[in-house]
Coordinates of C-alpha atoms in Angstrom, one line a residue:
Chain A
M1 CA -10.6 19.7 6.1
K2 CA -10.3 23.1 7.8
L3 CA -13.5 24.2 9.5
L4 CA -14.5 27.8 9.6
E5 CA -14.5 29.7 12.9
F6 CA -18.2 29.4 13.6
E7 CA -18.2 25.6 12.8
A8 CA -15.2 25.0 15.0
K9 CA -16.8 27.1 17.9
E10 CA -20.0 25.0 17.6
L11 CA -18.0 21.9 18.2
F12 CA -15.9 23.5 21.0
K13 CA -19.2 24.5 22.7
Q14 CA -20.4 20.9 22.6
H15 CA -17.3 19.9 24.5
G16 CA -17.9 22.5 27.2
I17 CA -15.6 25.2 26.1
Q18 CA -17.1 28.7 26.5
V19 CA -17.3 30.7 23.4
P20 CA -18.7 34.3 23.0
K21 CA -22.4 34.8 22.3
G22 CA -22.8 35.3 18.6
I23 CA -25.0 35.3 15.6
L24 CA -24.1 34.0 12.1
I25 CA -25.6 35.9 9.1
S26 CA -25.3 35.5 5.4
D27 CA -26.5 39.0 4.5
H28 CA -26.5 42.3 6.4
E29 CA -30.3 42.6 6.7
E30 CA -30.3 39.5 8.9
A31 CA -28.2 41.3 11.5
V32 CA -30.8 43.8 12.3
L33 CA -33.3 41.4 13.8
N34 CA -30.9 39.6 16.2
L35 CA -28.3 42.2 17.2
R36 CA -29.8 42.9 20.5
K37 CA -29.2 39.3 21.7
V38 CA -25.4 39.8 21.3
G39 CA -24.7 42.9 23.2
P40 CA -24.0 46.6 22.9
E41 CA -20.3 46.2 21.8
V42 CA -19.7 43.6 19.1
V43 CA -17.0 42.2 16.9
V44 CA -17.9 41.6 13.3
K45 CA -15.9 38.8 11.7
A46 CA -15.7 37.5 8.1
Q47 CA -16.0 33.7 7.9
V48 CA -13.4 32.9 5.3
D49 CA -10.7 30.3 5.2
V50 CA -7.6 32.5 5.0
G51 CA -4.8 33.0 7.4
G52 CA -4.1 36.5 8.8
R53 CA -7.8 37.5 8.4
G54 CA -7.6 40.2 11.1
K55 CA -4.7 42.0 9.5
A56 CA -6.4 41.7 6.1
G57 CA -9.4 43.7 7.4
G58 CA -11.7 40.8 8.0
V59 CA -12.4 41.6 11.7
L60 CA -14.2 44.9 12.6
M61 CA -15.2 46.5 16.0
A62 CA -18.7 47.9 16.2
N63 CA -21.7 48.6 18.4
T64 CA -25.4 47.9 18.0
D65 CA -25.7 51.0 15.8
T66 CA -22.8 50.4 13.5
A67 CA -22.8 46.5 13.3
V68 CA -25.1 46.4 10.2
L69 CA -22.8 48.8 8.4
A70 CA -19.7 46.8 9.3
A71 CA -21.4 43.6 8.2
R72 CA -22.4 45.3 4.9
E73 CA -18.8 46.4 4.4
L74 CA -17.5 42.9 4.9
F75 CA -20.0 41.3 2.5
A76 CA -18.9 43.8 -0.2
R77 CA -15.2 43.0 0.3
K78 CA -12.9 40.2 -0.6
I79 CA -10.4 39.1 2.2
K80 CA -7.2 38.0 0.6
G81 CA -9.1 37.3 -2.6
V82 CA -11.9 35.3 -1.0
K83 CA -15.5 36.5 -1.2
V84 CA -17.3 36.8 2.2
A85 CA -20.4 34.7 2.2
R86 CA -20.9 34.6 6.0
V87 CA -20.3 36.9 8.9
L88 CA -20.2 36.2 12.6
I89 CA -21.2 38.9 15.0
E90 CA -20.0 38.3 18.5
E91 CA -20.2 40.0 21.9
H92 CA -17.2 42.0 22.8
L93 CA -15.4 40.3 25.6
E94 CA -13.9 42.1 28.6
I95 CA -10.4 40.6 28.1
Q96 CA -8.0 40.4 31.1
H97 CA -5.3 38.3 29.5
E98 CA -4.7 36.5 26.2
Y99 CA -3.1 33.1 25.9
Y100 CA -2.3 30.8 22.9
V101 CA -2.9 27.1 22.9
S102 CA -2.8 24.5 20.1
I103 CA -2.8 20.7 19.9
T104 CA -1.4 18.8 17.0
M105 CA 0.5 15.6 16.3
D106 CA 4.3 15.3 16.6
R107 CA 5.4 13.2 13.7
S108 CA 8.7 12.3 15.5
T109 CA 7.3 11.0 18.8
K110 CA 4.0 9.9 17.1
Q111 CA 2.2 11.5 20.0
P112 CA -0.2 14.5 20.6
V113 CA 1.7 17.6 21.4
V114 CA 0.3 20.7 23.2
L115 CA 1.8 24.2 22.6
F116 CA 1.0 27.0 25.1
A117 CA 2.1 30.6 25.4
D118 CA 1.3 33.3 28.0
I119 CA 1.1 35.7 25.1
G120 CA -1.7 35.2 22.7
G121 CA -3.1 37.2 19.8
V122 CA -2.3 37.8 16.2
D123 CA 1.5 37.6 16.1
I124 CA 2.1 34.2 17.6
E125 CA 4.4 33.1 14.7
E126 CA 6.5 36.3 15.2
T127 CA 6.6 35.6 19.0
A128 CA 7.8 32.1 18.3
R129 CA 10.6 33.3 16.2
K130 CA 11.8 36.1 18.4
N131 CA 11.3 34.4 21.8
P132 CA 11.0 30.6 21.4
D133 CA 11.1 30.2 25.2
A134 CA 7.7 31.9 25.4
I135 CA 6.1 28.8 23.9
R136 CA 6.0 25.7 26.1
K137 CA 5.4 22.3 24.7
V138 CA 4.4 18.9 26.1
S139 CA 3.7 15.6 24.4
F140 CA 2.4 12.4 26.0
T141 CA 1.0 9.0 25.0
P142 CA -2.2 9.0 22.9
L143 CA -3.5 6.2 25.0
L144 CA -4.6 8.5 27.7
R145 CA -8.1 10.1 27.8
N146 CA -6.9 13.2 29.6
I147 CA -3.8 15.3 29.6
P148 CA -2.0 14.3 32.9
R149 CA -2.5 17.1 35.5
F150 CA 1.3 17.4 36.2
L151 CA 1.8 18.1 32.5
L152 CA -0.9 20.7 32.5
R153 CA 0.7 22.4 35.5
E154 CA 4.1 22.3 33.6
L155 CA 2.4 23.9 30.6
I156 CA 0.3 26.7 32.1
R157 CA 2.5 27.6 35.2
D158 CA 1.0 30.7 36.7
A159 CA -2.1 30.9 34.5
P160 CA -5.5 30.3 36.3
S161 CA -6.4 26.6 36.6
E162 CA -9.5 27.2 34.4
V163 CA -7.1 27.7 31.5
G164 CA -5.7 24.2 32.2
E165 CA -9.3 22.8 32.3
T166 CA -10.1 24.5 29.0
I167 CA -6.9 23.0 27.4
N168 CA -8.0 19.5 28.6
K169 CA -11.4 20.1 27.0
L170 CA -9.7 21.1 23.8
Y171 CA -7.8 17.8 23.9
H172 CA -11.1 16.0 24.1
V173 CA -12.2 18.0 20.9
F174 CA -8.9 17.0 19.3
C175 CA -9.4 13.3 20.0
D176 CA -13.2 13.0 19.6
R177 CA -13.3 15.1 16.4
D178 CA -10.3 13.3 14.7
A179 CA -8.5 16.7 14.5
L180 CA -5.1 17.2 12.9
L181 CA -5.0 20.6 14.6
A182 CA -7.1 22.2 17.4
E183 CA -6.2 25.8 18.3
I184 CA -7.5 28.6 20.4
N185 CA -5.8 31.9 19.7
P186 CA -6.5 33.9 21.8
L187 CA -7.7 31.9 24.7
V188 CA -8.9 34.7 27.0
T189 CA -9.6 35.2 30.7
T190 CA -12.5 37.6 31.5
P191 CA -14.4 38.4 34.7
Q192 CA -17.0 35.9 33.3
G193 CA -14.5 33.1 33.0
V194 CA -12.3 31.6 30.3
Y195 CA -13.3 31.9 26.6
A196 CA -12.2 30.7 23.2
A197 CA -12.2 34.1 21.4
D198 CA -11.2 32.4 18.2
A199 CA -11.2 28.8 17.1
K200 CA -9.4 26.7 14.5
L201 CA -10.0 23.1 13.8
I202 CA -8.6 20.9 11.0
V203 CA -10.3 17.6 10.7
D204 CA -8.6 14.5 9.2
D205 CA -10.1 13.9 5.7
N206 CA -10.0 10.2 6.3
A207 CA -12.3 10.5 9.3
L208 CA -14.9 12.9 7.7
T209 CA -17.5 10.2 7.2
R210 CA -17.5 9.0 10.8
Q211 CA -17.5 12.7 11.9
E212 CA -20.4 13.4 9.6
I213 CA -18.9 16.7 8.5
A214 CA -19.8 17.9 5.1
V215 CA -17.0 18.2 2.5
N216 CA -16.6 19.9 -0.8
R217 CA -16.0 23.5 0.2
D218 CA -14.8 25.9 -2.5
L219 CA -13.9 23.2 -5.0
T220 CA -13.7 24.0 -8.7
R221 CA -15.9 21.9 -11.0
R222 CA -12.9 19.8 -12.0
E223 CA -11.8 19.3 -8.4
R224 CA -15.2 18.1 -7.6
E225 CA -15.2 15.7 -10.5
A226 CA -11.7 14.4 -9.5
E227 CA -12.9 13.8 -6.0
R228 CA -15.9 11.9 -7.3
H229 CA -13.6 9.5 -9.1
G230 CA -11.3 9.2 -6.1
F231 CA -8.3 10.9 -7.7
S232 CA -5.8 13.0 -5.8
Y233 CA -5.9 16.2 -7.7
V234 CA -4.4 19.7 -7.4
E235 CA -4.8 22.5 -10.0
L236 CA -1.6 24.5 -10.8
D237 CA -1.0 27.3 -13.4
G238 CA 1.2 25.7 -16.1
S239 CA 0.3 24.2 -19.5
I240 CA 1.6 20.6 -19.1
G241 CA -1.1 18.2 -17.9
V242 CA 0.2 15.5 -15.6
I243 CA -1.2 12.1 -14.8
G244 CA 0.7 9.6 -12.7
N245 CA 0.1 6.7 -10.4
G246 CA 1.3 7.0 -6.8
A247 CA 1.7 10.4 -5.0
G248 CA 5.5 10.3 -4.9
L249 CA 6.0 9.5 -8.6
T250 CA 3.4 12.1 -9.7
M251 CA 5.1 14.7 -7.4
S252 CA 8.4 13.7 -8.8
T253 CA 7.1 14.2 -12.4
L254 CA 6.0 17.7 -11.6
D255 CA 9.5 18.4 -10.2
L256 CA 11.1 17.0 -13.3
I257 CA 9.0 19.3 -15.5
D258 CA 10.2 22.2 -13.5
H259 CA 13.8 20.9 -13.7
F260 CA 13.6 20.9 -17.5
G261 CA 12.1 24.4 -17.6
G262 CA 8.4 23.6 -18.1
K263 CA 5.3 24.3 -16.0
A264 CA 2.8 21.7 -14.8
A265 CA -0.9 22.5 -15.1
N266 CA -1.9 20.0 -12.4
F267 CA -1.2 17.0 -10.1
L268 CA -3.3 14.0 -10.7
D269 CA -2.6 10.7 -9.0
V270 CA -5.0 8.0 -10.4
G271 CA -4.1 5.7 -7.5
G272 CA -3.2 2.0 -7.4
G273 CA -4.7 -0.5 -9.8
A274 CA -6.4 2.0 -12.2
D275 CA -8.4 0.4 -14.9
K276 CA -9.3 1.6 -18.4
D277 CA -12.2 3.7 -17.4
R278 CA -10.3 5.5 -14.6
V279 CA -7.5 6.4 -16.9
K280 CA -9.9 7.6 -19.5
Y281 CA -11.7 9.9 -17.0
A282 CA -8.3 11.2 -15.9
V283 CA -7.1 12.0 -19.4
E284 CA -10.4 13.7 -20.2
L285 CA -10.4 15.7 -16.9
V286 CA -6.9 17.1 -17.5
A287 CA -7.6 17.7 -21.3
D288 CA -10.6 19.8 -20.2
M289 CA -8.3 22.5 -18.7
P290 CA -8.1 25.2 -21.4
A291 CA -4.4 25.9 -20.5
V292 CA -3.3 22.4 -21.2
K293 CA -1.2 22.1 -24.4
V294 CA 0.2 18.6 -23.9
I295 CA -0.4 15.7 -21.4
I296 CA 2.1 13.5 -19.9
V297 CA 1.1 10.1 -18.5
N298 CA 3.7 8.6 -16.3
L299 CA 2.8 5.1 -15.1
L300 CA 4.7 2.5 -13.3
G301 CA 2.6 -0.6 -13.3
G302 CA 2.7 -2.9 -10.3
I303 CA -1.0 -3.7 -9.7
T304 CA -1.8 -1.3 -12.5
R305 CA -1.7 -3.0 -15.9
C306 CA -0.1 -1.1 -18.8
D307 CA -2.5 -2.4 -21.4
E308 CA -5.5 -1.1 -19.4
V309 CA -3.8 2.2 -19.2
A310 CA -3.2 2.2 -22.9
R311 CA -6.9 1.4 -23.6
G312 CA -8.0 4.2 -21.4
I313 CA -5.8 6.8 -23.2
I314 CA -7.0 5.6 -26.6
E315 CA -10.7 5.7 -25.6
A316 CA -10.3 9.2 -24.2
G317 CA -9.0 10.3 -27.7
V318 CA -8.3 13.9 -26.6
D319 CA -7.2 16.8 -28.9
Q320 CA -3.9 17.6 -27.1
P321 CA -0.8 15.4 -27.8
V322 CA -0.4 12.7 -25.1
I323 CA 3.1 11.6 -24.2
V324 CA 3.2 8.3 -22.5
R325 CA 5.8 6.6 -20.3
L326 CA 4.7 3.1 -19.3
A327 CA 6.7 0.6 -17.4
G328 CA 5.9 -2.6 -15.5
T329 CA 3.1 -5.1 -15.7
N330 CA 2.0 -5.8 -19.3
E331 CA 4.2 -3.1 -20.6
K332 CA 4.7 -4.8 -24.0
E333 CA 0.9 -5.1 -24.7
G334 CA 0.4 -1.5 -23.6
R335 CA 3.1 -0.2 -25.9
E336 CA 1.8 -2.2 -28.9
L337 CA -1.7 -0.8 -28.4
L338 CA -0.5 2.8 -28.2
A339 CA 1.9 2.4 -31.1
G340 CA -1.1 1.2 -33.3
H341 CA -2.8 4.5 -32.5
G342 CA 0.2 6.8 -33.1
Y343 CA 0.9 7.8 -29.5
K344 CA 4.4 8.9 -28.6
M345 CA 6.0 6.6 -26.1
L346 CA 9.2 7.0 -24.2
G347 CA 11.3 4.7 -22.1
S348 CA 12.3 6.8 -19.2
M349 CA 10.8 9.5 -17.1
D350 CA 13.5 12.0 -18.1
E351 CA 12.9 11.5 -21.8
A352 CA 9.1 11.7 -21.5
V353 CA 9.2 14.9 -19.4
R354 CA 11.8 16.5 -21.8
A355 CA 9.5 15.8 -24.8
A356 CA 6.5 17.3 -23.0
V357 CA 8.4 20.4 -22.1
E358 CA 9.6 20.8 -25.8
V359 CA 5.9 20.8 -26.9
T360 CA 5.2 23.9 -24.7
A361 CA 8.5 25.6 -25.3
Chain B
M1 CA 17.4 -8.4 5.5
I2 CA 16.8 -6.3 8.5
Y3 CA 13.2 -7.0 9.5
G4 CA 13.2 -10.8 8.9
D5 CA 14.6 -13.4 6.6
K6 CA 13.7 -16.5 4.5
N7 CA 12.5 -18.2 7.7
T8 CA 10.0 -15.5 8.7
G9 CA 6.6 -17.0 8.8
I10 CA 3.8 -14.6 7.7
I11 CA 0.1 -14.2 8.4
V12 CA -2.1 -11.9 6.3
Q13 CA -4.9 -9.9 8.0
G14 CA -7.8 -9.2 5.7
A15 CA -6.9 -12.3 3.8
T16 CA -10.2 -13.0 2.0
G17 CA -10.5 -9.5 0.4
K18 CA -9.5 -8.9 -3.2
Q19 CA -6.1 -7.3 -2.3
G20 CA -5.4 -9.8 0.5
S21 CA -5.9 -12.9 -1.6
F22 CA -4.1 -11.5 -4.6
H23 CA -1.0 -10.7 -2.6
I24 CA -1.0 -13.9 -0.6
N25 CA -0.3 -15.6 -4.0
L26 CA 2.4 -13.1 -4.9
M27 CA 4.1 -13.3 -1.6
N28 CA 4.0 -17.1 -1.7
E29 CA 5.3 -17.1 -5.2
Y30 CA 8.3 -15.1 -4.1
A31 CA 8.8 -17.2 -1.0
R32 CA 8.9 -20.4 -3.1
S33 CA 11.4 -18.9 -5.5
V34 CA 13.8 -18.1 -2.6
G35 CA 13.0 -21.2 -0.5
G36 CA 11.3 -19.2 2.2
A37 CA 8.5 -19.9 4.6
G38 CA 6.0 -17.5 3.1
V39 CA 2.4 -16.9 4.2
L40 CA 1.3 -19.6 6.6
A41 CA -2.2 -18.4 7.4
G42 CA -4.9 -15.8 6.8
V43 CA -7.1 -13.9 9.3
T44 CA -10.6 -12.5 8.6
P45 CA -13.0 -12.3 11.5
G46 CA -16.1 -14.4 10.7
K47 CA -14.5 -16.4 7.9
G48 CA -12.4 -18.8 10.0
G49 CA -12.3 -22.4 8.6
R50 CA -12.1 -21.4 5.0
E51 CA -9.1 -21.6 2.8
V52 CA -7.7 -18.8 0.6
C53 CA -5.0 -19.4 -2.1
G54 CA -4.0 -22.6 -0.3
V55 CA -3.6 -21.2 3.2
P56 CA -6.1 -21.7 6.1
V57 CA -8.1 -18.7 7.3
Y58 CA -8.8 -18.0 11.0
D59 CA -11.1 -15.7 12.9
S60 CA -8.4 -14.1 14.9
V61 CA -4.6 -13.6 15.0
K62 CA -4.5 -15.5 18.3
E63 CA -6.1 -18.5 16.8
A64 CA -3.8 -18.4 13.8
L65 CA -0.7 -18.2 16.0
A66 CA -1.9 -21.2 18.0
E67 CA -1.5 -23.3 14.9
H68 CA 1.3 -21.6 13.0
D69 CA 4.8 -20.3 13.8
A70 CA 4.5 -16.7 12.3
T71 CA 6.3 -13.6 13.5
A72 CA 5.2 -11.1 10.9
S73 CA 1.8 -9.9 9.7
V74 CA 0.8 -8.1 6.5
L75 CA -2.4 -6.1 6.8
F76 CA -5.0 -5.5 4.0
V77 CA -7.8 -4.7 6.4
P78 CA -10.2 -1.8 5.3
A79 CA -9.3 1.6 6.7
G80 CA -12.0 1.8 9.4
A81 CA -10.9 -1.5 11.1
A82 CA -7.2 -1.3 10.4
G83 CA -6.2 0.4 13.7
D84 CA -8.0 -2.3 15.7
S85 CA -6.2 -5.1 13.6
I86 CA -2.8 -3.6 14.3
M87 CA -3.5 -3.7 18.0
E88 CA -4.9 -7.3 17.7
A89 CA -1.7 -8.5 16.0
A90 CA 0.5 -6.7 18.6
H91 CA -1.5 -8.1 21.4
A92 CA -1.3 -11.6 20.1
G93 CA 2.5 -11.4 19.9
I94 CA 3.3 -10.7 16.3
E95 CA 6.7 -9.0 16.2
T96 CA 6.6 -7.1 12.9
I97 CA 3.3 -5.6 11.4
V98 CA 3.3 -4.2 7.9
A99 CA 0.1 -2.1 7.4
I100 CA -0.5 -1.7 3.6
T101 CA -3.9 -0.1 4.2
E102 CA -4.3 3.6 3.1
H103 CA -6.7 6.2 4.4
I104 CA -6.6 5.0 8.0
P105 CA -7.8 7.8 10.2
V106 CA -4.6 9.3 11.7
H107 CA -5.9 9.1 15.3
D108 CA -6.5 5.4 14.9
A109 CA -3.0 5.0 13.5
M110 CA -1.5 7.1 16.3
K111 CA -3.2 5.1 19.1
A112 CA -2.6 1.6 17.4
I113 CA 1.1 2.4 16.8
G114 CA 1.4 3.8 20.3
Y115 CA -0.1 0.6 21.8
A116 CA 1.9 -1.8 19.6
E117 CA 5.2 0.0 20.3
T118 CA 4.5 0.0 24.0
I119 CA 4.5 -3.8 24.0
G120 CA 7.6 -4.0 21.8
C121 CA 6.1 -4.6 18.4
T122 CA 7.4 -3.0 15.2
V123 CA 4.9 -1.4 12.9
I124 CA 5.8 -0.5 9.3
G125 CA 3.3 1.9 7.6
P126 CA 0.4 2.5 7.3
N127 CA -0.2 3.4 3.7
C128 CA 3.0 1.7 2.5
P129 CA 4.1 -1.0 0.1
G130 CA 6.0 -2.9 2.7
L131 CA 9.5 -4.3 2.3
L132 CA 11.5 -6.6 0.1
S133 CA 14.9 -8.1 0.9
P134 CA 16.0 -9.5 -2.5
G135 CA 16.6 -13.3 -2.2
E136 CA 15.2 -13.5 1.3
L137 CA 11.8 -12.0 2.1
K138 CA 8.9 -10.1 0.7
L139 CA 6.4 -8.5 3.2
G140 CA 3.9 -6.5 1.2
I141 CA 3.1 -5.6 -2.4
M142 CA 6.4 -4.6 -4.1
P143 CA 6.7 -5.8 -7.7
T144 CA 9.6 -8.3 -7.4
H145 CA 10.9 -8.3 -11.0
L146 CA 12.6 -4.9 -10.6
Y147 CA 14.8 -5.9 -7.7
S148 CA 18.3 -7.4 -7.5
R149 CA 20.4 -8.4 -4.6
G150 CA 23.2 -6.2 -3.4
H151 CA 24.4 -3.7 -0.8
V152 CA 22.3 -0.6 -1.0
G153 CA 19.4 -0.1 1.3
V154 CA 16.4 2.0 0.2
I155 CA 13.9 3.7 2.6
S156 CA 11.0 5.6 1.1
R157 CA 7.8 7.4 1.9
S158 CA 6.3 6.7 -1.5
G159 CA 5.4 3.4 -3.3
T160 CA 5.7 3.9 -7.0
L161 CA 8.6 6.3 -6.6
T162 CA 10.5 3.5 -4.8
Y163 CA 9.9 1.2 -7.7
E164 CA 11.2 3.9 -10.1
V165 CA 14.4 4.3 -8.0
V166 CA 14.9 0.5 -7.6
D167 CA 14.5 0.1 -11.3
E168 CA 17.2 2.7 -11.9
L169 CA 19.5 1.1 -9.5
T170 CA 19.0 -2.4 -10.9
R171 CA 19.5 -1.2 -14.5
A172 CA 22.8 0.5 -13.4
G173 CA 23.9 -2.8 -11.8
I174 CA 23.4 -1.8 -8.3
G175 CA 21.7 -4.4 -6.1
Q176 CA 19.7 -3.8 -2.9
S177 CA 20.0 -5.3 0.5
T178 CA 16.5 -4.3 1.7
V179 CA 14.0 -1.9 0.2
I180 CA 11.5 -0.5 2.7
G181 CA 8.5 1.7 2.2
I182 CA 7.6 3.4 5.5
G183 CA 4.5 5.1 4.2
G184 CA 3.0 8.4 3.2
D185 CA 0.9 9.3 6.3
P186 CA 1.7 11.9 8.9
I187 CA 2.0 9.3 11.6
I188 CA 3.9 6.1 10.7
G189 CA 5.4 3.3 12.8
Q190 CA 9.0 2.9 11.5
T191 CA 10.6 6.3 10.6
F192 CA 13.7 7.0 8.5
A193 CA 15.7 7.0 11.8
D194 CA 14.3 3.6 12.9
A195 CA 15.0 1.9 9.5
L196 CA 18.5 3.5 9.3
A197 CA 19.3 2.1 12.8
R198 CA 18.5 -1.3 11.5
F199 CA 20.6 -0.8 8.3
E200 CA 23.6 0.2 10.5
E201 CA 23.5 -3.2 12.2
D202 CA 23.2 -5.0 8.8
P203 CA 26.6 -6.1 7.4
Q204 CA 25.1 -6.4 3.9
T205 CA 24.2 -2.7 3.7
R206 CA 27.0 -0.3 2.7
A207 CA 25.0 2.8 1.6
V208 CA 21.4 4.0 1.8
V209 CA 19.0 5.8 -0.6
L210 CA 16.5 7.9 1.3
I211 CA 13.5 8.9 -0.7
G212 CA 11.6 11.6 1.0
E213 CA 8.9 14.2 0.2
V214 CA 7.4 17.4 1.5
G215 CA 5.9 17.5 4.9
G216 CA 7.5 17.1 8.4
N217 CA 11.2 16.6 9.1
L218 CA 11.6 12.9 9.5
E219 CA 14.2 12.8 6.7
E220 CA 16.5 15.3 8.5
E221 CA 16.1 13.4 11.8
G222 CA 17.0 10.1 10.0
V223 CA 20.1 11.5 8.4
R224 CA 21.3 13.1 11.7
S225 CA 21.0 9.7 13.4
T226 CA 23.2 7.6 11.1
D227 CA 26.9 7.2 10.1
L228 CA 26.0 5.3 6.8
P229 CA 26.6 7.1 3.5
V230 CA 23.3 8.4 2.4
V231 CA 21.9 9.7 -0.9
A232 CA 18.7 11.6 -0.6
Y233 CA 16.0 12.5 -3.1
I234 CA 13.1 14.7 -2.0
A235 CA 10.0 14.9 -4.1
G236 CA 7.7 18.0 -4.1
V237 CA 10.0 20.9 -4.9
T238 CA 7.1 22.4 -6.9
A239 CA 4.4 21.5 -4.4
P240 CA 2.4 24.5 -3.4
P241 CA 1.9 25.2 0.3
N242 CA -1.3 24.0 2.1
K243 CA -2.3 21.6 -0.7
R244 CA -2.2 17.9 -0.1
M245 CA -0.1 16.2 -2.8
G246 CA -1.8 12.8 -2.7
H247 CA -0.3 11.5 0.5
A248 CA -1.9 12.7 3.7
G249 CA 1.6 13.4 5.0
A250 CA 2.7 15.4 2.0
I251 CA 1.5 18.8 2.9
I252 CA 3.5 21.9 3.5
S253 CA 1.8 23.6 6.5
G254 CA 2.8 26.8 8.3
G255 CA 6.1 26.9 6.3
E256 CA 7.2 23.6 7.7
G257 CA 8.4 20.7 5.6
D258 CA 8.8 22.3 2.2
A259 CA 11.2 20.5 -0.2
K260 CA 13.7 23.3 -0.8
S261 CA 14.5 23.9 2.8
K262 CA 14.5 20.2 3.5
I263 CA 17.1 19.8 0.7
M264 CA 19.2 22.7 2.1
R265 CA 19.2 21.1 5.6
L266 CA 20.2 17.7 4.2
K267 CA 23.0 19.3 2.1
A268 CA 24.2 21.2 5.2
M269 CA 24.5 17.9 7.0
G270 CA 26.8 16.7 4.2
V271 CA 24.3 14.5 2.4
D272 CA 24.3 14.1 -1.4
V273 CA 20.9 15.1 -2.7
A274 CA 19.9 14.0 -6.2
S275 CA 17.9 16.5 -8.1
R276 CA 16.0 13.8 -10.0
P277 CA 15.7 10.0 -9.6
S278 CA 18.0 9.2 -12.6
E279 CA 20.9 10.9 -10.8
I280 CA 20.7 8.4 -7.8
P281 CA 22.7 5.5 -9.3
G282 CA 25.7 7.7 -10.3
I283 CA 25.9 9.2 -6.8
I284 CA 25.6 5.8 -5.1
K285 CA 28.4 4.5 -7.3
S286 CA 30.6 7.3 -6.1
L287 CA 30.0 6.5 -2.5
L288 CA 30.5 2.7 -2.7

């Protein structure tokens, strides 16, 4: 889960990284009371989960007199389609130099990797493309508690040593907070020291419980429902509802729909060993989408039993046609059950997907 | 048979759970049908001294290995404890660990795999169905009836999609040497490149099917590392960016790892890429 800037900064602060003084408000009236604590010059920032927020007008410069107006402007605006519910007002830093630092995992070496650039700021991707040498990279064993000093020196070269210390603190955030990505862009030097001017933190969903970080941000009702049942679920904009077991097979079903000229309405992986009730919930959930004209159920039973799947489909009894492809454990029983209720069954994935696409053509 | 053979003795960690005991039975059923060693012991801390599905249970891997000659471990331990169990097996001297468990926090996986590999242990997974060498060895949860013995290796990031492809191959009369699921997480032990290196040393394997998906670039790295004829299939052509398609590793982030560019890069390396699973047998036949 991606944290918002103010949430990430709160965690950074707990690990000893300096962040600008700031206040978080959820309507512009709140700003008036506390503004003086922040400073005469301020930065007003929309707290929304979108990339390129600054360029999209989500960050405004202001002073004590104009900050309330700026905040009001942001609350009235949508940034890349997202409504602004919270605004962070921060002190304006006296920036001497901007750097870029991020820590993530390198899938090839299976190790943490730290990226650092002497040039920070908004256009880091552009910098990376035009001048790849500007970005330095080190990776090392995850079994160490700190980034080795020699690697930090290699990384930061002429930058002040406080920059290196901050990067090591960021590594502690990365490890202790189960992060998939920890980024500071820009990391700035000021006469008062080194600061994280912005903060980005993506926490591993599988570690959210031990991190005690709240989930469920900006989910639709159906997404929330899917999560409650433990389904992997993504909403798309087509008219063919898709239910599969296993992430790969379900993804492959979506691709096949596209291949035959149709459009999928969703991705829903019921997971391994789904019983009657799980399948029933899944079918009902997908049928509930107004755009869905037909549902394809593609299940390959290993632990999952085809007769259980068939019972689930029958009990759901939805209005839309359901095209079923069942293979594997108890396939024969499953097919007999469905045939008795008039469901259309097909032997291969290709045939089933073709049939579903025909319904929507 | 590239990670073991008939004689490979197996222990199961997390043996007394529902999944653990269910699959001890299935693995032993398969071992009996091919005359193999099968599962010799189970491990569940605090439950030593019991018996599950006819095999003795021990409190630790170390205790199990004191009594039994096992070199492989299959792990059904719950996500929160799985990282520790991988390190336990590696520390006790197990050579090959298959981690079936899904939802292991990725930092745990990274540290446990890092530790295990440092001491020379091979980790497959996590979040994987394990491996099956038809006629020899089953380490994991793959449904055996779909498989047939032959000369094609299969490496995959996805479980059910593997079964789909194996089913297609078998129905087309193409047998498999070893089928290995390497897992759908961002950090996994054996990668495509690692498994391909083993297939290269295996006289039985003449071509390999590589089943990949969105996220990362392990598929390209694997292909670059091998001289074997490879057919690839990449799932997720229609996956939207920044959405997690079931697998934690199947996410397109910052423009990296989308299926279309992955397919383009593979084709540029001279690999045949199937546009759907049903095309794979035809392409394999043309290569053999």
